[in-house]
Amino acid sequence: MTKKELRLRDDFYSFPTCLKCHKLYNKQEVEDYKENDINSVMKCRHVEFSNLATRRNRQCQTILSEQVLTIDRFKLKFKLVYPFAGIRQQLMAFYNRLNFKNFLRHWLNRTNSDEILSDIYDGQI
Ligand SMILES: [Zn+2]
């Protein structure tokens, strides 16, 4: 309700992530995962060095989520989430900042010191 009143929007995509190998998964895939037609907790299927014949069947097998009891039902809680904002949302947020367009050219007007190299173009090369 607070988010709604303050008009805060959550424009992040979130990807369930393996704690061990950091492989990202599709949120819906993890939420809808079933074993024998029963909703289950999904385990990581990543195989490190999958081109090696000896490791082909060694999956990471780290649990990606846990079932948490809420007031009336079980809910899936991801062990680790990788939040990701799309480039369009990020650019929109940047351009909505006050004077953002002026700051894009701010580096042209900075004061330069001959003794301090602060930019790659300050040197001789
Ligand atoms: Zn993993």
Tab-separated table of N, CA and C and ligand atoms in Angstrom:
chain	number	residue	atom	x	y	z
A	1	MET	N	0.837	-1.196	0.000
A	1	MET	CA	0.000	0.000	0.000
A	1	MET	C	0.876	1.252	0.000
A	2	THR	N	1.980	1.190	0.762
A	2	THR	CA	2.892	2.332	0.801
A	2	THR	C	3.500	2.574	-0.577
A	3	LYS	N	3.890	1.483	-1.235
A	3	LYS	CA	4.454	1.616	-2.573
A	3	LYS	C	3.465	2.285	-3.514
A	4	LYS	N	2.211	1.881	-3.395
A	4	LYS	CA	1.175	2.417	-4.260
A	4	LYS	C	0.947	3.897	-3.975
A	5	GLU	N	0.880	4.242	-2.680
A	5	GLU	CA	0.666	5.642	-2.300
A	5	GLU	C	1.816	6.536	-2.736
A	6	LEU	N	3.025	6.035	-2.622
A	6	LEU	CA	4.205	6.816	-3.005
A	6	LEU	C	4.532	6.690	-4.496
A	7	ARG	N	3.711	5.899	-5.182
A	7	ARG	CA	3.879	5.650	-6.618
A	7	ARG	C	5.259	5.089	-6.940
A	8	LEU	N	5.712	4.169	-6.086
A	8	LEU	CA	6.973	3.488	-6.335
A	8	LEU	C	6.690	2.278	-7.202
A	9	ARG	N	7.432	2.163	-8.265
A	9	ARG	CA	7.252	1.020	-9.160
A	9	ARG	C	8.468	0.128	-9.098
A	10	ASP	N	8.228	-1.135	-9.126
A	10	ASP	CA	9.316	-2.099	-9.156
A	10	ASP	C	9.501	-2.552	-10.596
A	11	ASP	N	10.435	-1.931	-11.290
A	11	ASP	CA	10.664	-2.265	-12.692
A	11	ASP	C	11.787	-3.272	-12.873
A	12	PHE	N	12.166	-3.926	-11.798
A	12	PHE	CA	13.254	-4.895	-11.895
A	12	PHE	C	12.716	-6.241	-12.350
A	13	TYR	N	13.486	-6.893	-13.177
A	13	TYR	CA	13.263	-8.298	-13.464
A	13	TYR	C	14.056	-9.034	-12.387
A	14	SER	N	13.549	-10.121	-11.881
A	14	SER	CA	14.329	-10.858	-10.894
A	14	SER	C	14.507	-12.296	-11.369
A	15	PHE	N	15.716	-12.743	-11.248
A	15	PHE	CA	16.069	-14.091	-11.676
A	15	PHE	C	16.500	-14.902	-10.469
A	16	PRO	N	15.838	-16.015	-10.168
A	16	PRO	CA	16.351	-16.905	-9.126
A	16	PRO	C	17.751	-17.350	-9.521
A	17	THR	N	18.648	-17.354	-8.550
A	17	THR	CA	20.056	-17.614	-8.832
A	17	THR	C	20.582	-18.704	-7.914
A	18	CYS	N	21.426	-19.536	-8.440
A	18	CYS	CA	22.038	-20.598	-7.644
A	18	CYS	C	23.068	-19.986	-6.688
A	19	LEU	N	22.998	-20.381	-5.428
A	19	LEU	CA	23.940	-19.867	-4.431
A	19	LEU	C	25.369	-20.327	-4.702
A	20	LYS	N	25.509	-21.494	-5.287
A	20	LYS	CA	26.826	-22.085	-5.454
A	20	LYS	C	27.501	-21.658	-6.764
A	21	CYS	N	26.797	-21.827	-7.883
A	21	CYS	CA	27.438	-21.569	-9.186
A	21	CYS	C	26.949	-20.274	-9.843
A	22	HIS	N	25.945	-19.633	-9.276
A	22	HIS	CA	25.400	-18.353	-9.740
A	22	HIS	C	24.716	-18.426	-11.104
A	23	LYS	N	24.253	-19.582	-11.497
A	23	LYS	CA	23.470	-19.694	-12.729
A	23	LYS	C	22.112	-19.043	-12.505
A	24	LEU	N	21.663	-18.278	-13.502
A	24	LEU	CA	20.372	-17.603	-13.411
A	24	LEU	C	19.282	-18.495	-14.009
A	25	TYR	N	18.109	-18.437	-13.417
A	25	TYR	CA	16.963	-19.211	-13.904
A	25	TYR	C	15.776	-18.302	-14.146
A	26	ASN	N	14.923	-18.745	-15.016
A	26	ASN	CA	13.665	-18.056	-15.279
A	26	ASN	C	12.769	-18.219	-14.046
A	27	LYS	N	12.228	-17.114	-13.554
A	27	LYS	CA	11.412	-17.120	-12.342
A	27	LYS	C	10.225	-18.077	-12.453
A	28	GLN	N	9.546	-18.017	-13.589
A	28	GLN	CA	8.360	-18.858	-13.787
A	28	GLN	C	8.723	-20.335	-13.785
A	29	GLU	N	9.873	-20.652	-14.378
A	29	GLU	CA	10.319	-22.051	-14.435
A	29	GLU	C	10.527	-22.615	-13.022
A	30	VAL	N	11.129	-21.811	-12.135
A	30	VAL	CA	11.386	-22.267	-10.767
A	30	VAL	C	10.081	-22.356	-9.971
A	31	GLU	N	9.191	-21.382	-10.189
A	31	GLU	CA	7.920	-21.368	-9.458
A	31	GLU	C	7.014	-22.529	-9.870
A	32	ASP	N	7.048	-22.870	-11.149
A	32	ASP	CA	6.145	-23.909	-11.656
A	32	ASP	C	6.766	-25.297	-11.651
A	33	TYR	N	7.952	-25.440	-11.098
A	33	TYR	CA	8.654	-26.721	-11.154
A	33	TYR	C	7.875	-27.814	-10.413
A	34	LYS	N	7.755	-28.954	-11.075
A	34	LYS	CA	7.027	-30.087	-10.490
A	34	LYS	C	7.828	-31.360	-10.647
A	35	GLU	N	7.728	-32.204	-9.647
A	35	GLU	CA	8.268	-33.565	-9.750
A	35	GLU	C	7.102	-34.512	-9.519
A	36	ASN	N	6.877	-35.406	-10.453
A	36	ASN	CA	5.743	-36.341	-10.391
A	36	ASN	C	4.408	-35.616	-10.214
A	37	ASP	N	4.233	-34.519	-10.950
A	37	ASP	CA	3.006	-33.703	-10.916
A	37	ASP	C	2.739	-33.036	-9.574
A	38	ILE	N	3.731	-32.926	-8.732
A	38	ILE	CA	3.580	-32.237	-7.441
A	38	ILE	C	4.565	-31.069	-7.412
A	39	ASN	N	4.078	-29.900	-7.010
A	39	ASN	CA	4.969	-28.748	-6.907
A	39	ASN	C	6.121	-29.070	-5.974
A	40	SER	N	7.331	-28.812	-6.457
A	40	SER	CA	8.526	-29.155	-5.688
A	40	SER	C	9.534	-28.025	-5.733
A	41	VAL	N	10.547	-28.160	-4.912
A	41	VAL	CA	11.643	-27.198	-4.903
A	41	VAL	C	12.636	-27.624	-5.974
A	42	MET	N	12.958	-26.681	-6.841
A	42	MET	CA	13.849	-26.980	-7.960
A	42	MET	C	15.310	-26.904	-7.524
A	43	LYS	N	16.118	-27.794	-8.082
A	43	LYS	CA	17.556	-27.786	-7.825
A	43	LYS	C	18.290	-27.347	-9.086
A	44	CYS	N	19.456	-26.778	-8.877
A	44	CYS	CA	20.259	-26.271	-9.990
A	44	CYS	C	20.702	-27.414	-10.892
A	45	ARG	N	20.583	-27.185	-12.196
A	45	ARG	CA	20.935	-28.222	-13.165
A	45	ARG	C	22.238	-27.923	-13.897
A	46	HIS	N	22.939	-26.896	-13.425
A	46	HIS	CA	24.167	-26.491	-14.114
A	46	HIS	C	25.234	-27.582	-14.009
A	47	VAL	N	25.928	-27.805	-15.106
A	47	VAL	CA	27.039	-28.757	-15.133
A	47	VAL	C	28.293	-27.970	-15.494
A	48	GLU	N	29.227	-27.900	-14.538
A	48	GLU	CA	30.466	-27.194	-14.803
A	48	GLU	C	31.333	-28.039	-15.725
A	49	PHE	N	31.907	-27.411	-16.731
A	49	PHE	CA	32.725	-28.092	-17.739
A	49	PHE	C	31.943	-29.239	-18.380
A	50	SER	N	30.807	-28.926	-18.933
A	50	SER	CA	29.922	-29.958	-19.483
A	50	SER	C	30.503	-30.664	-20.703
A	51	ASN	N	31.569	-30.120	-21.293
A	51	ASN	CA	32.186	-30.787	-22.445
A	51	ASN	C	33.031	-31.985	-22.040
A	52	LEU	N	33.399	-32.045	-20.758
A	52	LEU	CA	34.191	-33.183	-20.310
A	52	LEU	C	33.285	-34.389	-20.090
A	53	ALA	N	33.647	-35.514	-20.657
A	53	ALA	CA	32.821	-36.723	-20.557
A	53	ALA	C	32.664	-37.186	-19.115
A	54	THR	N	33.678	-36.961	-18.284
A	54	THR	CA	33.611	-37.426	-16.890
A	54	THR	C	32.695	-36.562	-16.040
A	55	ARG	N	32.405	-35.343	-16.471
A	55	ARG	CA	31.595	-34.434	-15.661
A	55	ARG	C	30.183	-34.237	-16.227
A	56	ARG	N	29.885	-34.877	-17.334
A	56	ARG	CA	28.643	-34.624	-18.042
A	56	ARG	C	27.402	-34.818	-17.159
A	57	ASN	N	27.468	-35.739	-16.224
A	57	ASN	CA	26.305	-36.035	-15.383
A	57	ASN	C	26.371	-35.400	-13.994
A	58	ARG	N	27.362	-34.558	-13.747
A	58	ARG	CA	27.507	-33.934	-12.426
A	58	ARG	C	26.797	-32.586	-12.385
A	59	GLN	N	25.577	-32.614	-11.960
A	59	GLN	CA	24.831	-31.357	-11.850
A	59	GLN	C	25.127	-30.705	-10.509
A	60	CYS	N	24.968	-29.401	-10.458
A	60	CYS	CA	25.242	-28.625	-9.248
A	60	CYS	C	24.343	-29.083	-8.082
A	61	GLN	N	23.048	-29.253	-8.361
A	61	GLN	CA	22.069	-29.787	-7.393
A	61	GLN	C	21.841	-28.922	-6.149
A	62	THR	N	22.205	-27.645	-6.204
A	62	THR	CA	21.935	-26.747	-5.082
A	62	THR	C	20.470	-26.326	-5.120
A	63	ILE	N	19.826	-26.297	-3.986
A	63	ILE	CA	18.410	-25.928	-3.905
A	63	ILE	C	18.250	-24.443	-4.225
A	64	LEU	N	17.311	-24.122	-5.128
A	64	LEU	CA	17.135	-22.744	-5.575
A	64	LEU	C	16.138	-21.961	-4.732
A	65	SER	N	15.254	-22.657	-4.020
A	65	SER	CA	14.233	-21.957	-3.244
A	65	SER	C	13.830	-22.810	-2.051
A	66	GLU	N	13.029	-22.218	-1.197
A	66	GLU	CA	12.482	-22.971	-0.077
A	66	GLU	C	11.011	-22.603	0.077
A	67	GLN	N	10.257	-23.500	0.661
A	67	GLN	CA	8.839	-23.229	0.877
A	67	GLN	C	8.671	-22.582	2.240
A	68	VAL	N	8.040	-21.412	2.250
A	68	VAL	CA	7.843	-20.665	3.486
A	68	VAL	C	6.343	-20.612	3.770
A	69	LEU	N	5.986	-20.889	5.005
A	69	LEU	CA	4.571	-20.880	5.370
A	69	LEU	C	4.112	-19.441	5.612
A	70	THR	N	3.086	-19.035	4.871
A	70	THR	CA	2.481	-17.719	5.094
A	70	THR	C	1.220	-17.942	5.926
A	71	ILE	N	0.377	-16.969	6.000
A	71	ILE	CA	-0.824	-17.057	6.833
A	71	ILE	C	-1.686	-18.255	6.471
A	72	ASP	N	-1.908	-18.448	5.168
A	72	ASP	CA	-2.840	-19.503	4.769
A	72	ASP	C	-2.270	-20.555	3.834
A	73	ARG	N	-1.021	-20.371	3.368
A	73	ARG	CA	-0.483	-21.349	2.409
A	73	ARG	C	1.036	-21.288	2.387
A	74	PHE	N	1.618	-22.209	1.633
A	74	PHE	CA	3.057	-22.209	1.426
A	74	PHE	C	3.398	-21.316	0.240
A	75	LYS	N	4.473	-20.586	0.391
A	75	LYS	CA	4.923	-19.716	-0.683
A	75	LYS	C	6.386	-20.014	-0.954
A	76	LEU	N	6.789	-19.902	-2.207
A	76	LEU	CA	8.160	-20.181	-2.585
A	76	LEU	C	9.034	-18.945	-2.357
A	77	LYS	N	10.133	-19.121	-1.655
A	77	LYS	CA	11.063	-18.016	-1.440
A	77	LYS	C	12.403	-18.413	-2.051
A	78	PHE	N	12.906	-17.590	-2.974
A	78	PHE	CA	14.164	-17.904	-3.640
A	78	PHE	C	15.327	-17.700	-2.682
A	79	LYS	N	16.305	-18.578	-2.749
A	79	LYS	CA	17.485	-18.476	-1.885
A	79	LYS	C	18.313	-17.246	-2.240
A	80	LEU	N	18.424	-16.958	-3.548
A	80	LEU	CA	19.191	-15.812	-4.013
A	80	LEU	C	18.507	-15.259	-5.244
A	81	VAL	N	18.404	-13.949	-5.324
A	81	VAL	CA	17.737	-13.317	-6.459
A	81	VAL	C	18.708	-12.332	-7.107
A	82	TYR	N	18.763	-12.381	-8.428
A	82	TYR	CA	19.569	-11.424	-9.182
A	82	TYR	C	18.605	-10.408	-9.781
A	83	PRO	N	18.573	-9.193	-9.221
A	83	PRO	CA	17.677	-8.178	-9.790
A	83	PRO	C	18.312	-7.549	-11.022
A	84	PHE	N	17.516	-7.291	-12.016
A	84	PHE	CA	18.036	-6.758	-13.269
A	84	PHE	C	17.056	-5.719	-13.801
A	85	ALA	N	17.557	-4.538	-14.092
A	85	ALA	CA	16.726	-3.491	-14.685
A	85	ALA	C	17.070	-3.400	-16.162
A	86	GLY	N	16.084	-3.393	-16.992
A	86	GLY	CA	16.293	-3.311	-18.431
A	86	GLY	C	16.906	-1.968	-18.813
A	87	ILE	N	17.588	-1.937	-19.947
A	87	ILE	CA	18.293	-0.730	-20.382
A	87	ILE	C	17.311	0.430	-20.583
A	88	ARG	N	16.108	0.136	-21.048
A	88	ARG	CA	15.115	1.182	-21.278
A	88	ARG	C	14.725	1.859	-19.954
A	89	GLN	N	14.478	1.053	-18.910
A	89	GLN	CA	14.116	1.616	-17.601
A	89	GLN	C	15.281	2.401	-17.002
A	90	GLN	N	16.503	1.888	-17.176
A	90	GLN	CA	17.655	2.583	-16.618
A	90	GLN	C	17.863	3.937	-17.293
A	91	LEU	N	17.766	3.960	-18.617
A	91	LEU	CA	17.941	5.227	-19.329
A	91	LEU	C	16.842	6.215	-18.959
A	92	MET	N	15.615	5.705	-18.813
A	92	MET	CA	14.502	6.572	-18.437
A	92	MET	C	14.747	7.170	-17.046
A	93	ALA	N	15.254	6.356	-16.124
A	93	ALA	CA	15.549	6.858	-14.777
A	93	ALA	C	16.656	7.906	-14.819
A	94	PHE	N	17.683	7.667	-15.628
A	94	PHE	CA	18.780	8.640	-15.733
A	94	PHE	C	18.275	9.967	-16.294
A	95	TYR	N	17.509	9.893	-17.384
A	95	TYR	CA	17.050	11.123	-18.027
A	95	TYR	C	16.017	11.865	-17.198
A	96	ASN	N	15.386	11.204	-16.251
A	96	ASN	CA	14.438	11.893	-15.371
A	96	ASN	C	15.140	12.621	-14.229
A	97	ARG	N	16.438	12.389	-14.053
A	97	ARG	CA	17.185	13.126	-13.030
A	97	ARG	C	17.358	14.574	-13.477
A	98	LEU	N	17.363	15.448	-12.503
A	98	LEU	CA	17.515	16.870	-12.783
A	98	LEU	C	18.879	17.134	-13.417
A	99	ASN	N	18.913	17.878	-14.500
A	99	ASN	CA	20.145	18.281	-15.206
A	99	ASN	C	20.980	17.115	-15.729
A	100	PHE	N	20.387	15.996	-15.972
A	100	PHE	CA	21.164	14.842	-16.439
A	100	PHE	C	21.847	15.136	-17.776
A	101	LYS	N	21.136	15.774	-18.692
A	101	LYS	CA	21.724	16.064	-20.009
A	101	LYS	C	22.965	16.946	-19.879
A	102	ASN	N	22.961	17.890	-18.931
A	102	ASN	CA	24.130	18.747	-18.726
A	102	ASN	C	25.302	17.963	-18.161
A	103	PHE	N	25.007	17.012	-17.298
A	103	PHE	CA	26.082	16.212	-16.704
A	103	PHE	C	26.764	15.305	-17.731
A	104	LEU	N	26.079	14.980	-18.818
A	104	LEU	CA	26.700	14.158	-19.854
A	104	LEU	C	27.914	14.862	-20.459
A	105	ARG	N	27.888	16.176	-20.501
A	105	ARG	CA	28.994	16.950	-21.079
A	105	ARG	C	29.837	17.622	-19.990
A	106	HIS	N	29.614	17.235	-18.759
A	106	HIS	CA	30.316	17.848	-17.629
A	106	HIS	C	31.834	17.688	-17.732
A	107	TRP	N	32.282	16.564	-18.245
A	107	TRP	CA	33.714	16.296	-18.325
A	107	TRP	C	34.440	17.295	-19.236
A	108	LEU	N	33.743	17.920	-20.185
A	108	LEU	CA	34.391	18.889	-21.079
A	108	LEU	C	34.784	20.167	-20.349
A	109	ASN	N	34.011	20.508	-19.312
A	109	ASN	CA	34.218	21.781	-18.622
A	109	ASN	C	34.985	21.665	-17.314
A	110	ARG	N	35.520	20.513	-17.010
A	110	ARG	CA	36.218	20.348	-15.732
A	110	ARG	C	37.571	21.059	-15.797
A	111	THR	N	38.069	21.397	-14.604
A	111	THR	CA	39.377	22.063	-14.556
A	111	THR	C	40.465	20.994	-14.600
A	112	ASN	N	41.474	21.238	-15.408
A	112	ASN	CA	42.557	20.279	-15.567
A	112	ASN	C	43.797	20.744	-14.822
A	113	SER	N	44.481	19.808	-14.251
A	113	SER	CA	45.746	20.090	-13.608
A	113	SER	C	46.838	19.410	-14.431
A	114	ASP	N	47.957	20.069	-14.625
A	114	ASP	CA	49.046	19.476	-15.404
A	114	ASP	C	49.734	18.341	-14.666
A	115	GLU	N	49.622	18.332	-13.340
A	115	GLU	CA	50.342	17.332	-12.552
A	115	GLU	C	49.517	16.084	-12.245
A	116	ILE	N	48.227	16.175	-12.397
A	116	ILE	CA	47.367	15.035	-12.063
A	116	ILE	C	46.708	14.497	-13.331
A	117	LEU	N	46.897	13.227	-13.568
A	117	LEU	CA	46.221	12.574	-14.687
A	117	LEU	C	44.906	12.000	-14.169
A	118	SER	N	43.801	12.541	-14.636
A	118	SER	CA	42.507	12.068	-14.140
A	118	SER	C	41.656	11.461	-15.245
A	119	ASP	N	42.155	11.495	-16.457
A	119	ASP	CA	41.400	10.948	-17.578
A	119	ASP	C	42.396	10.316	-18.543
A	120	ILE	N	41.979	9.351	-19.307
A	120	ILE	CA	42.891	8.685	-20.232
A	120	ILE	C	43.421	9.661	-21.286
A	121	TYR	N	42.687	10.714	-21.582
A	121	TYR	CA	43.120	11.678	-22.585
A	121	TYR	C	44.076	12.728	-22.023
A	122	ASP	N	44.338	12.698	-20.717
A	122	ASP	CA	45.259	13.655	-20.105
A	122	ASP	C	46.720	13.303	-20.392
A	123	GLY	N	47.005	12.093	-20.734
A	123	GLY	CA	48.387	11.660	-20.931
A	123	GLY	C	48.885	11.963	-22.334
A	124	GLN	N	50.113	11.522	-22.606
A	124	GLN	CA	50.757	11.751	-23.905
A	124	GLN	C	50.334	10.714	-24.944
A	125	ILE	N	49.896	9.575	-24.472
A	125	ILE	CA	49.587	8.483	-25.411
A	125	ILE	C	48.187	8.620	-25.949
B	1	ZN	ZN	24.297	-24.236	-9.274
